[in-house]
Amino acid sequence: MQDVLTRIASMQRPRLLGRAARIGAQDYRRDLHLPRLLKVHTLPRSAEALLKLSEMETELNEKRITGETSYHLPRHVEVLIAIVAEAALLRKSSQRFEVV
């Protein structure tokens, strides 16, 4: 099984969605955005959050591709923003534990 960061890195989405996510990630506030997206009261660790967000994003992307009327672009962008920001947090925290 791929680790979560490899899974995120292998995602291929339209450039505009990716760009919107990278720009939005600059204003991401984990304590504000993550509970609303995941519908939780207690913040999960970044890896767990990324897995849940990835599942949500896969569903949204399938709806986008198939043209389902229930597809909601702003929600998709919000989830992608959280994925970009959480992945950055996870990379940053894992670098702290690397032996130099």
mmCIF file of C-alpha atoms in Angstrom:
data_model
loop_
_atom_site.group_PDB
_atom_site.id
_atom_site.type_symbol
_atom_site.label_atom_id
_atom_site.label_comp_id
_atom_site.label_asym_id
_atom_site.label_seq_id
_atom_site.Cartn_x
_atom_site.Cartn_y
_atom_site.Cartn_z
ATOM 1 C CA MET A 1 0.000 0.000 0.000
ATOM 2 C CA GLN A 2 1.227 3.455 -0.871
ATOM 3 C CA ASP A 3 1.921 5.785 1.989
ATOM 4 C CA VAL A 4 -0.391 8.758 2.193
ATOM 5 C CA LEU A 5 2.077 11.329 0.837
ATOM 6 C CA THR A 6 2.881 9.153 -2.184
ATOM 7 C CA ARG A 7 -0.823 8.719 -2.793
ATOM 8 C CA ILE A 8 -1.367 12.494 -2.666
ATOM 9 C CA ALA A 9 1.636 13.170 -4.909
ATOM 10 C CA SER A 10 0.292 10.801 -7.552
ATOM 11 C CA MET A 11 -3.066 12.592 -7.830
ATOM 12 C CA GLN A 12 -3.654 14.071 -11.273
ATOM 13 C CA ARG A 13 -6.251 16.799 -11.417
ATOM 14 C CA PRO A 14 -6.898 19.703 -13.784
ATOM 15 C CA ARG A 15 -4.267 22.406 -13.428
ATOM 16 C CA LEU A 16 -6.815 25.017 -12.419
ATOM 17 C CA LEU A 17 -7.992 22.900 -9.469
ATOM 18 C CA GLY A 18 -4.411 22.312 -8.377
ATOM 19 C CA ARG A 19 -3.532 25.954 -8.643
ATOM 20 C CA ALA A 20 -6.623 27.011 -6.684
ATOM 21 C CA ALA A 21 -5.720 24.483 -3.978
ATOM 22 C CA ARG A 22 -2.119 25.707 -3.684
ATOM 23 C CA ILE A 23 -3.244 29.341 -3.457
ATOM 24 C CA GLY A 24 -5.988 28.539 -0.942
ATOM 25 C CA ALA A 25 -3.623 26.483 1.200
ATOM 26 C CA GLN A 26 -1.784 29.676 2.108
ATOM 27 C CA ASP A 27 -4.813 30.772 4.166
ATOM 28 C CA TYR A 28 -5.687 27.323 5.531
ATOM 29 C CA ARG A 29 -6.370 27.181 9.256
ATOM 30 C CA ARG A 30 -6.439 23.602 10.448
ATOM 31 C CA ASP A 31 -8.401 24.346 13.613
ATOM 32 C CA LEU A 32 -11.098 26.174 11.643
ATOM 33 C CA HIS A 33 -11.359 24.292 8.353
ATOM 34 C CA LEU A 34 -10.664 20.660 9.195
ATOM 35 C CA PRO A 35 -13.488 20.106 11.740
ATOM 36 C CA ARG A 36 -16.000 21.528 9.278
ATOM 37 C CA LEU A 37 -14.767 19.419 6.362
ATOM 38 C CA LEU A 38 -14.469 16.159 8.292
ATOM 39 C CA LYS A 39 -17.430 16.843 10.592
ATOM 40 C CA VAL A 40 -15.398 16.111 13.734
ATOM 41 C CA HIS A 41 -14.878 17.889 17.041
ATOM 42 C CA THR A 42 -11.417 16.532 17.785
ATOM 43 C CA LEU A 43 -8.706 17.187 15.234
ATOM 44 C CA PRO A 44 -7.161 13.998 13.849
ATOM 45 C CA ARG A 45 -3.459 13.661 13.112
ATOM 46 C CA SER A 46 -2.399 14.858 9.670
ATOM 47 C CA ALA A 47 -1.966 11.357 8.207
ATOM 48 C CA GLU A 48 -5.435 10.291 9.337
ATOM 49 C CA ALA A 49 -6.936 13.550 8.102
ATOM 50 C CA LEU A 50 -5.225 13.098 4.734
ATOM 51 C CA LEU A 51 -6.668 9.613 4.323
ATOM 52 C CA LYS A 52 -10.187 10.850 5.013
ATOM 53 C CA LEU A 53 -9.740 13.916 2.814
ATOM 54 C CA SER A 54 -8.336 11.749 0.036
ATOM 55 C CA GLU A 55 -11.406 9.512 0.142
ATOM 56 C CA MET A 56 -13.675 12.553 0.021
ATOM 57 C CA GLU A 57 -11.720 14.023 -2.877
ATOM 58 C CA THR A 58 -11.857 10.774 -4.846
ATOM 59 C CA GLU A 59 -15.645 10.786 -4.584
ATOM 60 C CA LEU A 60 -15.823 14.437 -5.611
ATOM 61 C CA ASN A 61 -13.509 13.832 -8.544
ATOM 62 C CA GLU A 62 -15.634 10.909 -9.751
ATOM 63 C CA LYS A 63 -18.680 13.169 -9.673
ATOM 64 C CA ARG A 64 -16.749 15.826 -11.606
ATOM 65 C CA ILE A 65 -15.655 13.349 -14.267
ATOM 66 C CA THR A 66 -19.087 11.773 -14.692
ATOM 67 C CA GLY A 67 -20.868 15.125 -14.671
ATOM 68 C CA GLU A 68 -23.163 14.303 -11.770
ATOM 69 C CA THR A 69 -25.468 17.145 -10.841
ATOM 70 C CA SER A 70 -24.542 16.715 -7.177
ATOM 71 C CA TYR A 71 -20.945 17.760 -7.929
ATOM 72 C CA HIS A 72 -20.061 20.924 -6.019
ATOM 73 C CA LEU A 73 -16.931 22.681 -7.280
ATOM 74 C CA PRO A 74 -16.391 24.915 -4.217
ATOM 75 C CA ARG A 75 -16.499 21.842 -1.956
ATOM 76 C CA HIS A 76 -13.976 20.094 -4.204
ATOM 77 C CA VAL A 77 -11.626 23.080 -4.001
ATOM 78 C CA GLU A 78 -12.026 23.230 -0.192
ATOM 79 C CA VAL A 79 -11.076 19.569 0.117
ATOM 80 C CA LEU A 80 -8.099 20.002 -2.200
ATOM 81 C CA ILE A 81 -6.937 23.025 -0.186
ATOM 82 C CA ALA A 82 -7.047 20.939 2.981
ATOM 83 C CA ILE A 83 -5.160 18.112 1.271
ATOM 84 C CA VAL A 84 -2.375 20.432 0.094
ATOM 85 C CA ALA A 85 -2.079 22.072 3.522
ATOM 86 C CA GLU A 86 -2.248 18.823 5.521
ATOM 87 C CA ALA A 87 0.338 17.197 3.253
ATOM 88 C CA ALA A 88 2.666 20.151 3.841
ATOM 89 C CA LEU A 89 2.162 19.825 7.608
ATOM 90 C CA LEU A 90 2.867 16.095 7.478
ATOM 91 C CA ARG A 91 6.019 16.587 5.389
ATOM 92 C CA LYS A 92 7.205 19.280 7.784
ATOM 93 C CA SER A 93 6.600 17.138 10.864
ATOM 94 C CA SER A 94 8.276 14.075 9.332
ATOM 95 C CA GLN A 95 11.369 16.133 8.465
ATOM 96 C CA ARG A 96 11.792 17.003 12.133
ATOM 97 C CA PHE A 97 12.262 13.331 12.930
ATOM 98 C CA GLU A 98 14.755 12.519 10.178
ATOM 99 C CA VAL A 99 18.279 11.757 11.302
ATOM 100 C CA VAL A 100 20.802 14.024 9.619
#
